[in-house]
Short mmCIF file of C-alpha atoms in Angstrom, two decimals:
data_model
loop_
_atom_site.label_atom_id
_atom_site.label_comp_id
_atom_site.label_asym_id
_atom_site.label_seq_id
_atom_site.Cartn_x
_atom_site.Cartn_y
_atom_site.Cartn_z
CA UNK L 194 56.77 83.07 125.22
CA UNK L 195 55.66 84.99 128.48
CA UNK L 196 54.22 81.53 129.78
CA UNK L 197 58.00 80.06 129.18
CA UNK L 198 59.82 83.12 130.70
CA UNK L 199 57.18 82.61 133.83
CA UNK L 200 58.18 79.01 134.04
CA UNK L 201 62.03 79.97 133.78
CA UNK L 202 61.60 82.28 136.99
CA UNK L 203 59.62 79.88 138.97
CA UNK L 204 62.49 77.27 138.23
CA UNK L 205 65.11 79.69 139.41
CA UNK L 206 63.28 80.42 142.10
CA UNK L 207 62.91 77.59 143.40
CA UNK L 208 66.57 76.58 142.92
CA UNK L 209 67.43 79.43 144.53
CA UNK L 210 65.36 78.97 147.81
CA UNK L 211 66.98 75.03 147.80
CA UNK L 212 70.59 76.49 147.65
CA UNK L 213 69.57 78.91 150.57
CA UNK L 214 68.33 76.04 152.71
CA UNK L 215 70.88 73.80 152.07
CA UNK L 216 73.45 76.90 152.98
CA UNK L 217 71.32 77.38 156.10
CA UNK L 218 71.52 73.90 156.92
CA UNK L 219 75.22 73.75 156.87
CA UNK L 220 75.95 77.03 158.64
CA UNK L 221 73.13 75.96 161.27
CA UNK L 222 72.61 72.68 161.69
CA UNK L 223 69.06 71.87 163.36
CA UNK L 224 69.80 70.82 167.21
CA UNK L 225 68.73 67.23 167.79
CA UNK L 226 66.44 66.57 170.39
CA UNK L 227 68.25 63.50 173.10
CA UNK L 228 67.13 62.96 176.75
CA UNK L 229 68.70 65.03 179.76
CA UNK L 230 68.91 64.02 183.29
CA UNK L 231 67.69 67.39 184.48
CA UNK L 232 64.02 67.92 184.58
CA UNK L 233 62.27 71.22 185.24
CA UNK L 234 60.27 71.39 188.61
CA UNK L 235 56.76 72.79 188.46
CA UNK L 236 57.14 75.13 191.00
CA UNK L 237 60.26 77.75 191.53
CA UNK L 238 61.68 81.19 190.65
CA UNK L 239 61.61 82.60 187.31
CA UNK L 240 65.45 82.86 186.80
CA UNK L 241 65.68 78.91 187.41
CA UNK L 242 63.34 78.63 184.19
CA UNK L 243 65.82 80.68 181.91
CA UNK L 244 68.62 78.60 184.05
CA UNK L 245 67.14 75.51 182.80
CA UNK L 246 66.18 76.62 179.09
CA UNK L 247 69.41 78.12 178.15
CA UNK L 248 71.37 74.92 179.90
CA UNK L 249 69.18 72.62 177.93
CA UNK L 250 69.56 74.87 174.47
CA UNK L 251 73.48 74.58 174.94
CA UNK L 252 73.37 70.68 175.83
CA UNK L 253 71.36 70.07 172.53
CA UNK L 254 72.86 72.15 170.34
CA UNK L 255 76.55 71.32 171.22
CA UNK L 256 77.96 68.94 168.45
CA UNK L 257 81.62 67.90 168.01
CA UNK L 258 81.46 70.65 164.90
CA UNK L 259 80.16 73.39 167.49
CA UNK L 260 82.84 72.20 170.14
CA UNK L 261 85.44 72.63 167.24
CA UNK L 262 84.65 75.95 166.33
CA UNK L 263 84.74 77.49 170.06
CA UNK L 264 87.62 75.34 171.25
CA UNK L 265 90.01 76.11 168.38
CA UNK L 266 89.77 79.95 168.81
CA UNK L 267 90.07 79.67 172.62
CA UNK L 268 92.92 77.40 172.63
CA UNK L 269 94.73 79.98 170.18
CA UNK L 270 93.92 83.16 172.26
CA UNK L 271 94.76 81.32 175.37
CA UNK L 272 97.88 80.02 174.04
CA UNK L 273 98.92 83.30 173.00
CA UNK L 274 98.06 85.12 176.29
CA UNK L 275 99.99 82.01 177.92
CA UNK L 276 103.20 82.76 175.70
CA UNK L 277 103.05 86.25 176.47
CA UNK L 278 103.01 85.91 180.29
CA UNK L 279 105.82 83.03 180.32
CA UNK L 280 107.98 85.42 178.05
CA UNK L 281 107.37 87.90 180.74
CA UNK L 282 108.07 85.71 183.70
CA UNK L 283 110.60 83.62 181.88
CA UNK L 284 108.88 80.72 183.06
CA UNK L 285 110.85 77.50 182.66
CA UNK L 286 109.57 73.77 183.28
CA UNK L 287 106.37 71.92 182.50
CA UNK L 288 104.63 73.09 186.06
CA UNK L 289 105.45 76.26 184.93
CA UNK L 290 103.94 76.11 181.53
CA UNK L 291 100.96 74.79 182.65
CA UNK L 292 100.07 77.46 185.70
CA UNK L 293 100.95 80.06 182.73
CA UNK L 294 98.25 78.48 180.47
CA UNK L 295 95.84 78.12 183.30
CA UNK L 296 96.10 81.93 183.98
CA UNK L 297 96.04 82.72 180.10
CA UNK L 298 92.55 80.44 179.89
CA UNK L 299 90.72 82.22 183.00
CA UNK L 300 91.97 85.55 182.02
CA UNK L 301 90.47 84.78 178.63
CA UNK L 302 87.30 83.51 180.16
CA UNK L 303 86.78 86.45 182.38
CA UNK L 304 87.67 89.16 180.13
CA UNK L 305 86.31 87.93 176.72
CA UNK L 306 84.15 84.88 177.69
CA UNK L 307 80.75 87.17 178.00
CA UNK L 308 81.17 88.40 174.91
CA UNK L 309 81.35 84.82 173.14
CA UNK L 310 78.84 83.27 175.51
CA UNK L 311 75.86 85.17 174.29
CA UNK L 312 73.26 82.52 174.88
CA UNK L 313 71.14 84.86 177.01
CA UNK L 314 68.72 87.36 175.94
CA UNK L 315 71.20 88.79 172.95
CA UNK L 316 69.71 84.89 171.35
CA UNK L 317 66.53 85.29 172.46
CA UNK L 318 65.82 88.17 170.95
CA UNK L 319 64.22 86.54 167.91
CA UNK L 320 61.67 85.05 169.88
CA UNK L 321 60.77 88.33 171.74
CA UNK L 322 57.35 87.58 170.90
CA UNK L 323 56.99 84.86 172.91
CA UNK L 324 58.95 86.40 175.98
CA UNK L 325 56.58 88.97 176.14
CA UNK L 326 53.32 86.75 176.12
CA UNK L 327 54.75 85.23 179.22
CA UNK L 328 53.37 86.79 182.81
CA UNK L 329 57.21 87.16 184.17
CA UNK L 330 58.57 90.19 185.73
CA UNK L 331 60.70 91.93 183.17
CA UNK L 332 63.90 92.16 185.38
CA UNK L 333 63.33 88.45 186.43
CA UNK L 334 63.90 87.44 182.86
CA UNK L 335 66.70 89.46 181.99
CA UNK L 336 68.44 88.05 185.43
CA UNK L 337 67.55 84.60 184.07
CA UNK L 338 68.77 84.89 180.98
CA UNK L 339 72.17 86.15 182.38
CA UNK L 340 72.59 83.02 184.80
CA UNK L 341 73.62 80.23 183.02
CA UNK L 342 76.35 81.81 180.68
CA UNK L 343 77.49 83.58 183.81
CA UNK L 344 77.31 80.20 186.05
CA UNK L 345 79.09 78.09 182.82
CA UNK L 346 82.01 80.99 182.36
CA UNK L 347 82.26 81.02 186.35
CA UNK L 348 82.78 77.40 186.54
CA UNK L 349 85.38 77.10 183.62
CA UNK L 350 87.20 80.59 185.25
CA UNK L 351 87.32 78.66 188.83
CA UNK L 352 88.28 75.59 187.17
CA UNK L 353 91.25 77.26 185.83
CA UNK L 354 92.33 79.20 188.88
CA UNK L 355 92.40 76.37 190.90
CA UNK L 356 94.66 74.62 188.47
CA UNK L 357 96.74 77.73 188.68
CA UNK L 358 96.71 77.71 192.52
CA UNK L 359 97.73 73.86 192.48
CA UNK L 360 100.64 74.88 190.42
CA UNK L 361 101.50 78.47 191.66
CA UNK L 362 104.57 77.24 193.76
CA UNK L 363 106.31 76.62 190.11
CA UNK L 364 104.60 79.41 188.41
CA UNK L 365 105.20 82.05 190.47
CA UNK L 366 107.94 81.05 193.00
CA UNK L 367 109.13 84.80 193.98
CA UNK L 368 105.67 85.03 195.99
CA UNK L 369 104.97 83.21 199.24
CA UNK L 370 102.51 81.08 200.20
CA UNK L 371 100.69 83.73 201.64
CA UNK L 372 100.67 85.84 199.15
CA UNK L 373 99.81 83.09 196.59
CA UNK L 374 96.49 81.64 198.35
CA UNK L 375 95.12 85.29 199.30
CA UNK L 376 95.42 86.24 195.63
CA UNK L 377 93.92 83.00 193.97
CA UNK L 378 91.11 83.31 196.78
CA UNK L 379 90.73 87.06 196.16
CA UNK L 380 90.69 85.72 191.88
CA UNK L 381 88.28 83.50 192.83
CA UNK L 382 85.86 85.86 194.24
CA UNK L 383 86.54 88.67 191.61
CA UNK L 384 85.76 86.02 188.92
CA UNK L 385 81.98 86.48 189.22
CA UNK L 386 81.84 89.85 189.72
CA UNK L 387 83.60 90.57 186.49
CA UNK L 388 81.51 88.15 184.45
CA UNK L 389 78.18 89.14 185.31
CA UNK L 390 79.20 92.64 185.22
CA UNK L 391 80.21 92.40 181.46
CA UNK L 392 76.95 90.09 180.92
CA UNK L 393 74.57 92.81 182.74
CA UNK L 394 76.16 95.45 180.03
CA UNK L 395 75.45 93.08 177.09
CA UNK L 396 71.82 91.92 177.88
CA UNK L 397 71.23 96.10 178.40
CA UNK L 398 72.96 96.48 175.39
CA UNK L 399 70.56 94.25 173.79
CA UNK L 400 67.53 95.87 175.68
CA UNK L 401 68.30 99.63 174.81
CA UNK L 402 70.00 98.78 171.16
CA UNK L 403 68.36 95.85 170.15
CA UNK L 404 69.12 96.62 166.11
CA UNK L 405 73.08 96.12 167.01
CA UNK L 406 72.45 92.31 168.22
CA UNK L 407 73.15 89.57 165.20
CA UNK L 408 70.40 87.04 165.80
CA UNK L 409 70.86 83.23 165.46
CA UNK L 410 74.04 82.31 163.25
CA UNK L 411 74.05 85.76 161.05
CA UNK L 412 77.39 87.88 161.83
CA UNK L 413 77.03 90.75 159.84
CA UNK L 414 80.57 91.20 158.12
CA UNK L 415 82.70 94.45 156.80
CA UNK L 416 83.75 97.72 157.98
CA UNK L 417 80.72 98.92 159.36
CA UNK L 418 80.31 95.59 161.50
CA UNK L 419 83.94 95.81 162.57
CA UNK L 420 83.56 99.14 163.82
CA UNK L 421 80.11 98.21 165.77
CA UNK L 422 81.59 95.57 167.09
CA UNK L 423 84.92 98.04 168.76
CA UNK L 424 82.10 100.28 169.72
CA UNK L 425 80.54 97.66 171.27
CA UNK L 426 83.81 96.37 173.25
CA UNK L 427 85.03 99.55 174.18
CA UNK L 428 81.60 100.66 175.83
CA UNK L 429 81.27 97.02 177.45
CA UNK L 430 85.08 97.61 178.99
CA UNK L 431 84.35 101.46 180.04
CA UNK L 432 81.28 100.25 181.94
CA UNK L 433 82.94 97.64 183.84
CA UNK L 434 85.29 100.25 184.81
CA UNK L 435 82.69 102.14 186.54
CA UNK L 436 81.12 99.09 187.76
CA UNK L 437 83.77 97.71 189.51
CA UNK L 438 85.28 101.29 190.73
CA UNK L 439 83.12 101.58 194.05
CA UNK L 440 84.61 97.91 194.95
CA UNK L 441 87.93 98.57 193.82
CA UNK L 442 87.61 101.70 195.69
CA UNK L 443 86.63 100.43 198.99
CA UNK L 444 88.93 97.25 198.94
CA UNK L 445 91.70 99.60 198.40
CA UNK L 446 90.66 101.55 201.69
CA UNK L 447 90.55 98.40 203.36
CA UNK L 448 94.14 97.62 202.21
CA UNK L 449 95.40 100.90 203.57
CA UNK L 450 93.72 100.44 206.85
CA UNK L 451 94.46 96.89 207.61
CA UNK L 452 97.42 95.59 205.43
CA UNK L 453 99.97 96.15 208.34
CA UNK L 454 97.40 94.02 210.57
CA UNK L 455 96.50 91.00 208.04
CA UNK L 456 98.95 91.31 205.79
CA UNK L 457 98.18 89.66 202.41
CA UNK L 458 94.93 87.87 204.01
CA UNK L 459 92.97 91.24 203.53
CA UNK L 460 93.03 90.99 199.86
CA UNK L 461 89.60 88.23 200.81
CA UNK L 462 87.66 90.71 202.61
CA UNK L 463 88.13 93.40 200.05
CA UNK L 464 87.46 90.84 196.92
CA UNK L 465 84.06 89.78 199.10
CA UNK L 466 82.96 93.15 199.66
CA UNK L 467 84.11 94.20 196.08
CA UNK L 468 81.88 91.31 194.76
CA UNK L 469 79.03 91.99 197.33
CA UNK L 470 78.73 95.47 195.78
CA UNK L 471 79.17 94.41 192.08
CA UNK L 472 76.12 92.35 192.91
CA UNK L 473 74.39 95.07 194.23
CA UNK L 474 74.68 96.84 191.28
CA UNK L 475 73.25 94.12 188.62
CA UNK L 476 70.49 93.50 190.72
CA UNK L 477 69.86 97.15 190.63
CA UNK L 478 70.67 97.43 186.74
CA UNK L 479 68.38 94.51 186.01
CA UNK L 480 65.47 95.99 188.03
CA UNK L 481 66.18 99.33 186.36
CA UNK L 482 65.83 97.79 182.80
CA UNK L 483 62.63 96.41 183.31
CA UNK L 484 60.43 99.02 181.91
CA UNK L 485 62.74 99.20 179.09
CA UNK L 486 62.36 95.44 178.37
CA UNK L 487 58.24 95.90 178.37
CA UNK L 488 58.69 99.03 175.86
CA UNK L 489 60.97 96.70 173.55
CA UNK L 490 59.15 96.17 170.07
CA UNK L 491 59.53 93.33 167.85
CA UNK L 492 59.88 95.71 165.10
CA UNK L 493 62.90 97.24 166.60
CA UNK L 494 65.11 94.02 165.88
CA UNK L 495 66.54 93.37 162.43
CA UNK L 496 65.90 90.18 161.58
CA UNK L 497 68.23 88.38 158.92
CA UNK L 498 66.35 87.24 155.66
#
């Protein structure tokens, strides 16, 4: 009887393992290696190494199902934001509609894109043992991890803002050409500032609170997980306000000092100064996170079963 029970237990364990492997394969199919036209150079800055790595990871892991999973929610949110903007501005006509949709896509990309696009240190925490064996400066590792998602989100936001600028005459007929061009240029300059500021906060959370970061495709569910996400989102938005406050303050001073001379064009130098201040804050924050990354222990990361 005991031997029979052992046989049944072994068979049940093997069946459970096969079912778990099948479910994991359906949820996260293994990426297929395919040729790419971008070869990593033998020399260069550390940040370029992680830019290439994350870019290749996204290219090789992108499938039709993955695009469907991300593009459908993006389209729904963008359409919802655009519908609200159209209702508020009473937009009519195809050009006004497309302009409003472009503004909605840009807003979603800048505000929520850094939370969705987690191909950075949040994703590479599962490979922390490998990262810590590389003789690289910790601050450069953090900056390099942020570089590709920031560049990709900035490109999407710039494309949407460019489309909105082209159609701005129909979308915002009450504004003059000077206001439309100055506002669009300022938005193009501020988009990377907002994106990289949020990525800095997200990666800082990954370094300081690694147990809160879901690894791989594992997404905790339930009330506790929802509350954790809301707390993290609130902390990110609050940190974003703190990071943007100095640049906004300097821009406001420029506005009151030079608006009577430059008109709406004063928005452009104000945005340039704000962008420079935020980039300096990002560099300072990544340097400050270096020692914390060195002390980061792989045992502090909660790995999925």
